[in-house]
Amino acid sequence: MTGITVLLAVAVLAIATGLYLRSRSGTVRAVRDTGSDTDALRPLLLEAGITTDTATVLHFSADWCGPCAAVRRVVGQVLNDRSGAREVELDIDAHPVLARELGVLSLPTTFVLDTELRRRSRIAGVPSAAALRSALDAL
């Protein structure tokens, strides 16, 4: 009887955790960025090819990441409809230091950067086109 109770408790906890993580996937979250964070990241971002002339949608991907292709399509769709923003896709295996400094723990992870290279939004998972548009509109 004790074994069944423990099994049920673990199953409920696993389901609750899964539902919580699923609810956060693809949601745009504002990033509280301090100036010192930006100053430390600026050389790494510039080295990765990110420029300060327009807002940037930066997304980390990898060859082995299936959902990263969906992010590519969403970002392409959103940026085709607007000017004043550009896309930069970085392979996490080629830029591990930048990924670590930005706190990328899972793929796909997308950031919206303003022209001063400050992180304005962060999206873990595949964003909807509407969510990404709203993040860019907030700039």
mmCIF file with all atom_site columns, C-alpha atoms in Angstrom:
data_model
loop_
_atom_site.group_PDB
_atom_site.id
_atom_site.type_symbol
_atom_site.label_atom_id
_atom_site.label_alt_id
_atom_site.label_comp_id
_atom_site.label_asym_id
_atom_site.label_entity_id
_atom_site.label_seq_id
_atom_site.pdbx_PDB_ins_code
_atom_site.Cartn_x
_atom_site.Cartn_y
_atom_site.Cartn_z
_atom_site.occupancy
_atom_site.B_iso_or_equiv
_atom_site.pdbx_formal_charge
_atom_site.auth_seq_id
_atom_site.auth_comp_id
_atom_site.auth_asym_id
_atom_site.auth_atom_id
_atom_site.pdbx_PDB_model_num
ATOM 1   C CA . MET A 1 1   ? 0.000  0.000  0.000   1.00 0.00 ? 1   MET A CA 1
ATOM 2   C CA . THR A 1 2   ? 2.838  2.406  0.821   1.00 0.00 ? 2   THR A CA 1
ATOM 3   C CA . GLY A 1 3   ? 4.457  1.702  -2.532  1.00 0.00 ? 3   GLY A CA 1
ATOM 4   C CA . ILE A 1 4   ? 1.279  2.632  -4.411  1.00 0.00 ? 4   ILE A CA 1
ATOM 5   C CA . THR A 1 5   ? 0.939  5.867  -2.419  1.00 0.00 ? 5   THR A CA 1
ATOM 6   C CA . VAL A 1 6   ? 4.531  6.858  -3.195  1.00 0.00 ? 6   VAL A CA 1
ATOM 7   C CA . LEU A 1 7   ? 4.049  5.963  -6.865  1.00 0.00 ? 7   LEU A CA 1
ATOM 8   C CA . LEU A 1 8   ? 0.902  8.102  -7.074  1.00 0.00 ? 8   LEU A CA 1
ATOM 9   C CA . ALA A 1 9   ? 2.608  11.032 -5.337  1.00 0.00 ? 9   ALA A CA 1
ATOM 10  C CA . VAL A 1 10  ? 5.551  10.874 -7.747  1.00 0.00 ? 10  VAL A CA 1
ATOM 11  C CA . ALA A 1 11  ? 3.204  10.626 -10.752 1.00 0.00 ? 11  ALA A CA 1
ATOM 12  C CA . VAL A 1 12  ? 1.207  13.679 -9.627  1.00 0.00 ? 12  VAL A CA 1
ATOM 13  C CA . LEU A 1 13  ? 4.399  15.656 -9.045  1.00 0.00 ? 13  LEU A CA 1
ATOM 14  C CA . ALA A 1 14  ? 5.758  14.676 -12.473 1.00 0.00 ? 14  ALA A CA 1
ATOM 15  C CA . ILE A 1 15  ? 2.526  15.686 -14.206 1.00 0.00 ? 15  ILE A CA 1
ATOM 16  C CA . ALA A 1 16  ? 2.402  19.017 -12.355 1.00 0.00 ? 16  ALA A CA 1
ATOM 17  C CA . THR A 1 17  ? 6.025  19.768 -13.268 1.00 0.00 ? 17  THR A CA 1
ATOM 18  C CA . GLY A 1 18  ? 5.406  18.877 -16.909 1.00 0.00 ? 18  GLY A CA 1
ATOM 19  C CA . LEU A 1 19  ? 2.339  21.107 -17.113 1.00 0.00 ? 19  LEU A CA 1
ATOM 20  C CA . TYR A 1 20  ? 4.224  23.985 -15.507 1.00 0.00 ? 20  TYR A CA 1
ATOM 21  C CA . LEU A 1 21  ? 7.148  23.698 -17.932 1.00 0.00 ? 21  LEU A CA 1
ATOM 22  C CA . ARG A 1 22  ? 4.804  23.364 -20.902 1.00 0.00 ? 22  ARG A CA 1
ATOM 23  C CA . SER A 1 23  ? 2.955  26.529 -19.893 1.00 0.00 ? 23  SER A CA 1
ATOM 24  C CA . ARG A 1 24  ? 6.219  28.508 -19.924 1.00 0.00 ? 24  ARG A CA 1
ATOM 25  C CA . SER A 1 25  ? 7.458  27.194 -23.282 1.00 0.00 ? 25  SER A CA 1
ATOM 26  C CA . GLY A 1 26  ? 7.279  29.817 -26.005 1.00 0.00 ? 26  GLY A CA 1
ATOM 27  C CA . THR A 1 27  ? 6.275  32.644 -23.677 1.00 0.00 ? 27  THR A CA 1
ATOM 28  C CA . VAL A 1 28  ? 7.987  35.983 -23.964 1.00 0.00 ? 28  VAL A CA 1
ATOM 29  C CA . ARG A 1 29  ? 9.495  37.130 -20.692 1.00 0.00 ? 29  ARG A CA 1
ATOM 30  C CA . ALA A 1 30  ? 10.899 40.591 -20.146 1.00 0.00 ? 30  ALA A CA 1
ATOM 31  C CA . VAL A 1 31  ? 14.527 40.607 -19.062 1.00 0.00 ? 31  VAL A CA 1
ATOM 32  C CA . ARG A 1 32  ? 15.750 42.899 -16.327 1.00 0.00 ? 32  ARG A CA 1
ATOM 33  C CA . ASP A 1 33  ? 19.089 43.852 -17.751 1.00 0.00 ? 33  ASP A CA 1
ATOM 34  C CA . THR A 1 34  ? 21.576 45.904 -15.796 1.00 0.00 ? 34  THR A CA 1
ATOM 35  C CA . GLY A 1 35  ? 24.149 48.056 -17.494 1.00 0.00 ? 35  GLY A CA 1
ATOM 36  C CA . SER A 1 36  ? 27.019 45.994 -16.110 1.00 0.00 ? 36  SER A CA 1
ATOM 37  C CA . ASP A 1 37  ? 25.577 42.838 -17.721 1.00 0.00 ? 37  ASP A CA 1
ATOM 38  C CA . THR A 1 38  ? 25.407 44.585 -21.074 1.00 0.00 ? 38  THR A CA 1
ATOM 39  C CA . ASP A 1 39  ? 28.948 45.912 -20.745 1.00 0.00 ? 39  ASP A CA 1
ATOM 40  C CA . ALA A 1 40  ? 30.288 42.414 -20.048 1.00 0.00 ? 40  ALA A CA 1
ATOM 41  C CA . LEU A 1 41  ? 28.318 40.840 -22.910 1.00 0.00 ? 41  LEU A CA 1
ATOM 42  C CA . ARG A 1 42  ? 28.935 43.545 -25.511 1.00 0.00 ? 42  ARG A CA 1
ATOM 43  C CA . PRO A 1 43  ? 32.332 42.229 -26.759 1.00 0.00 ? 43  PRO A CA 1
ATOM 44  C CA . LEU A 1 44  ? 30.965 38.679 -27.016 1.00 0.00 ? 44  LEU A CA 1
ATOM 45  C CA . LEU A 1 45  ? 27.885 39.850 -28.923 1.00 0.00 ? 45  LEU A CA 1
ATOM 46  C CA . LEU A 1 46  ? 29.930 41.982 -31.319 1.00 0.00 ? 46  LEU A CA 1
ATOM 47  C CA . GLU A 1 47  ? 32.340 39.092 -31.898 1.00 0.00 ? 47  GLU A CA 1
ATOM 48  C CA . ALA A 1 48  ? 29.358 36.865 -32.769 1.00 0.00 ? 48  ALA A CA 1
ATOM 49  C CA . GLY A 1 49  ? 28.338 39.288 -35.520 1.00 0.00 ? 49  GLY A CA 1
ATOM 50  C CA . ILE A 1 50  ? 25.575 41.230 -33.809 1.00 0.00 ? 50  ILE A CA 1
ATOM 51  C CA . THR A 1 51  ? 25.531 44.889 -34.799 1.00 0.00 ? 51  THR A CA 1
ATOM 52  C CA . THR A 1 52  ? 24.075 47.986 -33.178 1.00 0.00 ? 52  THR A CA 1
ATOM 53  C CA . ASP A 1 53  ? 22.376 49.413 -36.254 1.00 0.00 ? 53  ASP A CA 1
ATOM 54  C CA . THR A 1 54  ? 19.017 47.634 -35.706 1.00 0.00 ? 54  THR A CA 1
ATOM 55  C CA . ALA A 1 55  ? 17.179 45.547 -33.158 1.00 0.00 ? 55  ALA A CA 1
ATOM 56  C CA . THR A 1 56  ? 18.223 41.896 -33.261 1.00 0.00 ? 56  THR A CA 1
ATOM 57  C CA . VAL A 1 57  ? 16.408 38.626 -32.778 1.00 0.00 ? 57  VAL A CA 1
ATOM 58  C CA . LEU A 1 58  ? 19.143 36.313 -31.520 1.00 0.00 ? 58  LEU A CA 1
ATOM 59  C CA . HIS A 1 59  ? 18.359 32.640 -31.314 1.00 0.00 ? 59  HIS A CA 1
ATOM 60  C CA . PHE A 1 60  ? 20.574 29.792 -30.276 1.00 0.00 ? 60  PHE A CA 1
ATOM 61  C CA . SER A 1 61  ? 20.225 26.505 -32.105 1.00 0.00 ? 61  SER A CA 1
ATOM 62  C CA . ALA A 1 62  ? 22.121 23.339 -32.983 1.00 0.00 ? 62  ALA A CA 1
ATOM 63  C CA . ASP A 1 63  ? 22.122 20.817 -35.819 1.00 0.00 ? 63  ASP A CA 1
ATOM 64  C CA . TRP A 1 64  ? 20.624 18.212 -33.507 1.00 0.00 ? 64  TRP A CA 1
ATOM 65  C CA . CYS A 1 65  ? 17.778 20.483 -32.279 1.00 0.00 ? 65  CYS A CA 1
ATOM 66  C CA . GLY A 1 66  ? 14.449 19.634 -33.901 1.00 0.00 ? 66  GLY A CA 1
ATOM 67  C CA . PRO A 1 67  ? 12.355 22.583 -32.584 1.00 0.00 ? 67  PRO A CA 1
ATOM 68  C CA . CYS A 1 68  ? 15.044 25.047 -33.737 1.00 0.00 ? 68  CYS A CA 1
ATOM 69  C CA . ALA A 1 69  ? 13.760 24.721 -37.312 1.00 0.00 ? 69  ALA A CA 1
ATOM 70  C CA . ALA A 1 70  ? 10.339 25.903 -36.125 1.00 0.00 ? 70  ALA A CA 1
ATOM 71  C CA . VAL A 1 71  ? 11.939 28.941 -34.478 1.00 0.00 ? 71  VAL A CA 1
ATOM 72  C CA . ARG A 1 72  ? 13.727 29.696 -37.746 1.00 0.00 ? 72  ARG A CA 1
ATOM 73  C CA . ARG A 1 73  ? 10.383 29.679 -39.588 1.00 0.00 ? 73  ARG A CA 1
ATOM 74  C CA . VAL A 1 74  ? 8.633  31.881 -37.006 1.00 0.00 ? 74  VAL A CA 1
ATOM 75  C CA . VAL A 1 75  ? 11.464 34.417 -36.895 1.00 0.00 ? 75  VAL A CA 1
ATOM 76  C CA . GLY A 1 76  ? 11.637 34.510 -40.690 1.00 0.00 ? 76  GLY A CA 1
ATOM 77  C CA . GLN A 1 77  ? 7.879  35.024 -40.936 1.00 0.00 ? 77  GLN A CA 1
ATOM 78  C CA . VAL A 1 78  ? 7.868  37.865 -38.406 1.00 0.00 ? 78  VAL A CA 1
ATOM 79  C CA . LEU A 1 79  ? 10.908 39.652 -39.832 1.00 0.00 ? 79  LEU A CA 1
ATOM 80  C CA . ASN A 1 80  ? 9.647  39.414 -43.427 1.00 0.00 ? 80  ASN A CA 1
ATOM 81  C CA . ASP A 1 81  ? 6.713  41.601 -42.355 1.00 0.00 ? 81  ASP A CA 1
ATOM 82  C CA . ARG A 1 82  ? 8.814  44.324 -40.761 1.00 0.00 ? 82  ARG A CA 1
ATOM 83  C CA . SER A 1 83  ? 11.937 46.351 -41.243 1.00 0.00 ? 83  SER A CA 1
ATOM 84  C CA . GLY A 1 84  ? 14.218 47.630 -38.544 1.00 0.00 ? 84  GLY A CA 1
ATOM 85  C CA . ALA A 1 85  ? 15.139 44.253 -37.066 1.00 0.00 ? 85  ALA A CA 1
ATOM 86  C CA . ARG A 1 86  ? 17.447 41.470 -38.120 1.00 0.00 ? 86  ARG A CA 1
ATOM 87  C CA . GLU A 1 87  ? 17.936 37.816 -37.286 1.00 0.00 ? 87  GLU A CA 1
ATOM 88  C CA . VAL A 1 88  ? 21.109 36.249 -35.957 1.00 0.00 ? 88  VAL A CA 1
ATOM 89  C CA . GLU A 1 89  ? 21.176 32.507 -35.429 1.00 0.00 ? 89  GLU A CA 1
ATOM 90  C CA . LEU A 1 90  ? 24.093 31.115 -33.456 1.00 0.00 ? 90  LEU A CA 1
ATOM 91  C CA . ASP A 1 91  ? 25.062 27.499 -33.059 1.00 0.00 ? 91  ASP A CA 1
ATOM 92  C CA . ILE A 1 92  ? 25.388 26.820 -29.346 1.00 0.00 ? 92  ILE A CA 1
ATOM 93  C CA . ASP A 1 93  ? 28.281 24.436 -30.012 1.00 0.00 ? 93  ASP A CA 1
ATOM 94  C CA . ALA A 1 94  ? 30.212 27.199 -31.821 1.00 0.00 ? 94  ALA A CA 1
ATOM 95  C CA . HIS A 1 95  ? 29.462 29.905 -29.204 1.00 0.00 ? 95  HIS A CA 1
ATOM 96  C CA . PRO A 1 96  ? 29.425 28.165 -25.800 1.00 0.00 ? 96  PRO A CA 1
ATOM 97  C CA . VAL A 1 97  ? 30.872 31.119 -23.867 1.00 0.00 ? 97  VAL A CA 1
ATOM 98  C CA . LEU A 1 98  ? 28.191 33.532 -25.088 1.00 0.00 ? 98  LEU A CA 1
ATOM 99  C CA . ALA A 1 99  ? 25.469 30.945 -24.431 1.00 0.00 ? 99  ALA A CA 1
ATOM 100 C CA . ARG A 1 100 ? 26.752 30.441 -20.894 1.00 0.00 ? 100 ARG A CA 1
ATOM 101 C CA . GLU A 1 101 ? 26.954 34.181 -20.217 1.00 0.00 ? 101 GLU A CA 1
ATOM 102 C CA . LEU A 1 102 ? 23.372 34.621 -21.453 1.00 0.00 ? 102 LEU A CA 1
ATOM 103 C CA . GLY A 1 103 ? 22.201 31.711 -19.301 1.00 0.00 ? 103 GLY A CA 1
ATOM 104 C CA . VAL A 1 104 ? 21.050 29.471 -22.142 1.00 0.00 ? 104 VAL A CA 1
ATOM 105 C CA . LEU A 1 105 ? 20.141 26.145 -20.559 1.00 0.00 ? 105 LEU A CA 1
ATOM 106 C CA . SER A 1 106 ? 17.949 24.621 -23.253 1.00 0.00 ? 106 SER A CA 1
ATOM 107 C CA . LEU A 1 107 ? 17.315 24.898 -26.956 1.00 0.00 ? 107 LEU A CA 1
ATOM 108 C CA . PRO A 1 108 ? 15.776 26.719 -28.631 1.00 0.00 ? 108 PRO A CA 1
ATOM 109 C CA . THR A 1 109 ? 16.306 29.967 -26.722 1.00 0.00 ? 109 THR A CA 1
ATOM 110 C CA . THR A 1 110 ? 15.632 33.336 -28.344 1.00 0.00 ? 110 THR A CA 1
ATOM 111 C CA . PHE A 1 111 ? 16.531 36.853 -27.232 1.00 0.00 ? 111 PHE A CA 1
ATOM 112 C CA . VAL A 1 112 ? 15.293 40.210 -28.497 1.00 0.00 ? 112 VAL A CA 1
ATOM 113 C CA . LEU A 1 113 ? 18.102 42.763 -28.270 1.00 0.00 ? 113 LEU A CA 1
ATOM 114 C CA . ASP A 1 114 ? 17.727 46.507 -28.746 1.00 0.00 ? 114 ASP A CA 1
ATOM 115 C CA . THR A 1 115 ? 20.180 48.710 -30.650 1.00 0.00 ? 115 THR A CA 1
ATOM 116 C CA . GLU A 1 116 ? 22.321 49.109 -27.531 1.00 0.00 ? 116 GLU A CA 1
ATOM 117 C CA . LEU A 1 117 ? 22.657 45.308 -27.279 1.00 0.00 ? 117 LEU A CA 1
ATOM 118 C CA . ARG A 1 118 ? 20.508 45.167 -24.143 1.00 0.00 ? 118 ARG A CA 1
ATOM 119 C CA . ARG A 1 119 ? 18.415 42.057 -23.682 1.00 0.00 ? 119 ARG A CA 1
ATOM 120 C CA . ARG A 1 120 ? 14.778 43.126 -23.742 1.00 0.00 ? 120 ARG A CA 1
ATOM 121 C CA . SER A 1 121 ? 13.006 39.753 -24.013 1.00 0.00 ? 121 SER A CA 1
ATOM 122 C CA . ARG A 1 122 ? 13.807 36.088 -23.628 1.00 0.00 ? 122 ARG A CA 1
ATOM 123 C CA . ILE A 1 123 ? 11.858 33.185 -25.077 1.00 0.00 ? 123 ILE A CA 1
ATOM 124 C CA . ALA A 1 124 ? 12.512 29.567 -24.166 1.00 0.00 ? 124 ALA A CA 1
ATOM 125 C CA . GLY A 1 125 ? 10.971 27.162 -26.646 1.00 0.00 ? 125 GLY A CA 1
ATOM 126 C CA . VAL A 1 126 ? 9.212  27.957 -29.900 1.00 0.00 ? 126 VAL A CA 1
ATOM 127 C CA . PRO A 1 127 ? 7.487  31.366 -29.780 1.00 0.00 ? 127 PRO A CA 1
ATOM 128 C CA . SER A 1 128 ? 4.284  32.149 -31.560 1.00 0.00 ? 128 SER A CA 1
ATOM 129 C CA . ALA A 1 129 ? 4.515  34.775 -34.293 1.00 0.00 ? 129 ALA A CA 1
ATOM 130 C CA . ALA A 1 130 ? 2.212  37.068 -32.289 1.00 0.00 ? 130 ALA A CA 1
ATOM 131 C CA . ALA A 1 131 ? 4.382  36.781 -29.174 1.00 0.00 ? 131 ALA A CA 1
ATOM 132 C CA . LEU A 1 132 ? 7.548  37.596 -31.100 1.00 0.00 ? 132 LEU A CA 1
ATOM 133 C CA . ARG A 1 133 ? 5.860  40.542 -32.815 1.00 0.00 ? 133 ARG A CA 1
ATOM 134 C CA . SER A 1 134 ? 4.756  41.924 -29.453 1.00 0.00 ? 134 SER A CA 1
ATOM 135 C CA . ALA A 1 135 ? 8.312  41.604 -28.110 1.00 0.00 ? 135 ALA A CA 1
ATOM 136 C CA . LEU A 1 136 ? 9.629  43.553 -31.095 1.00 0.00 ? 136 LEU A CA 1
ATOM 137 C CA . ASP A 1 137 ? 6.844  46.136 -30.853 1.00 0.00 ? 137 ASP A CA 1
ATOM 138 C CA . ALA A 1 138 ? 7.861  46.804 -27.236 1.00 0.00 ? 138 ALA A CA 1
ATOM 139 C CA . LEU A 1 139 ? 11.219 48.214 -28.394 1.00 0.00 ? 139 LEU A CA 1
#
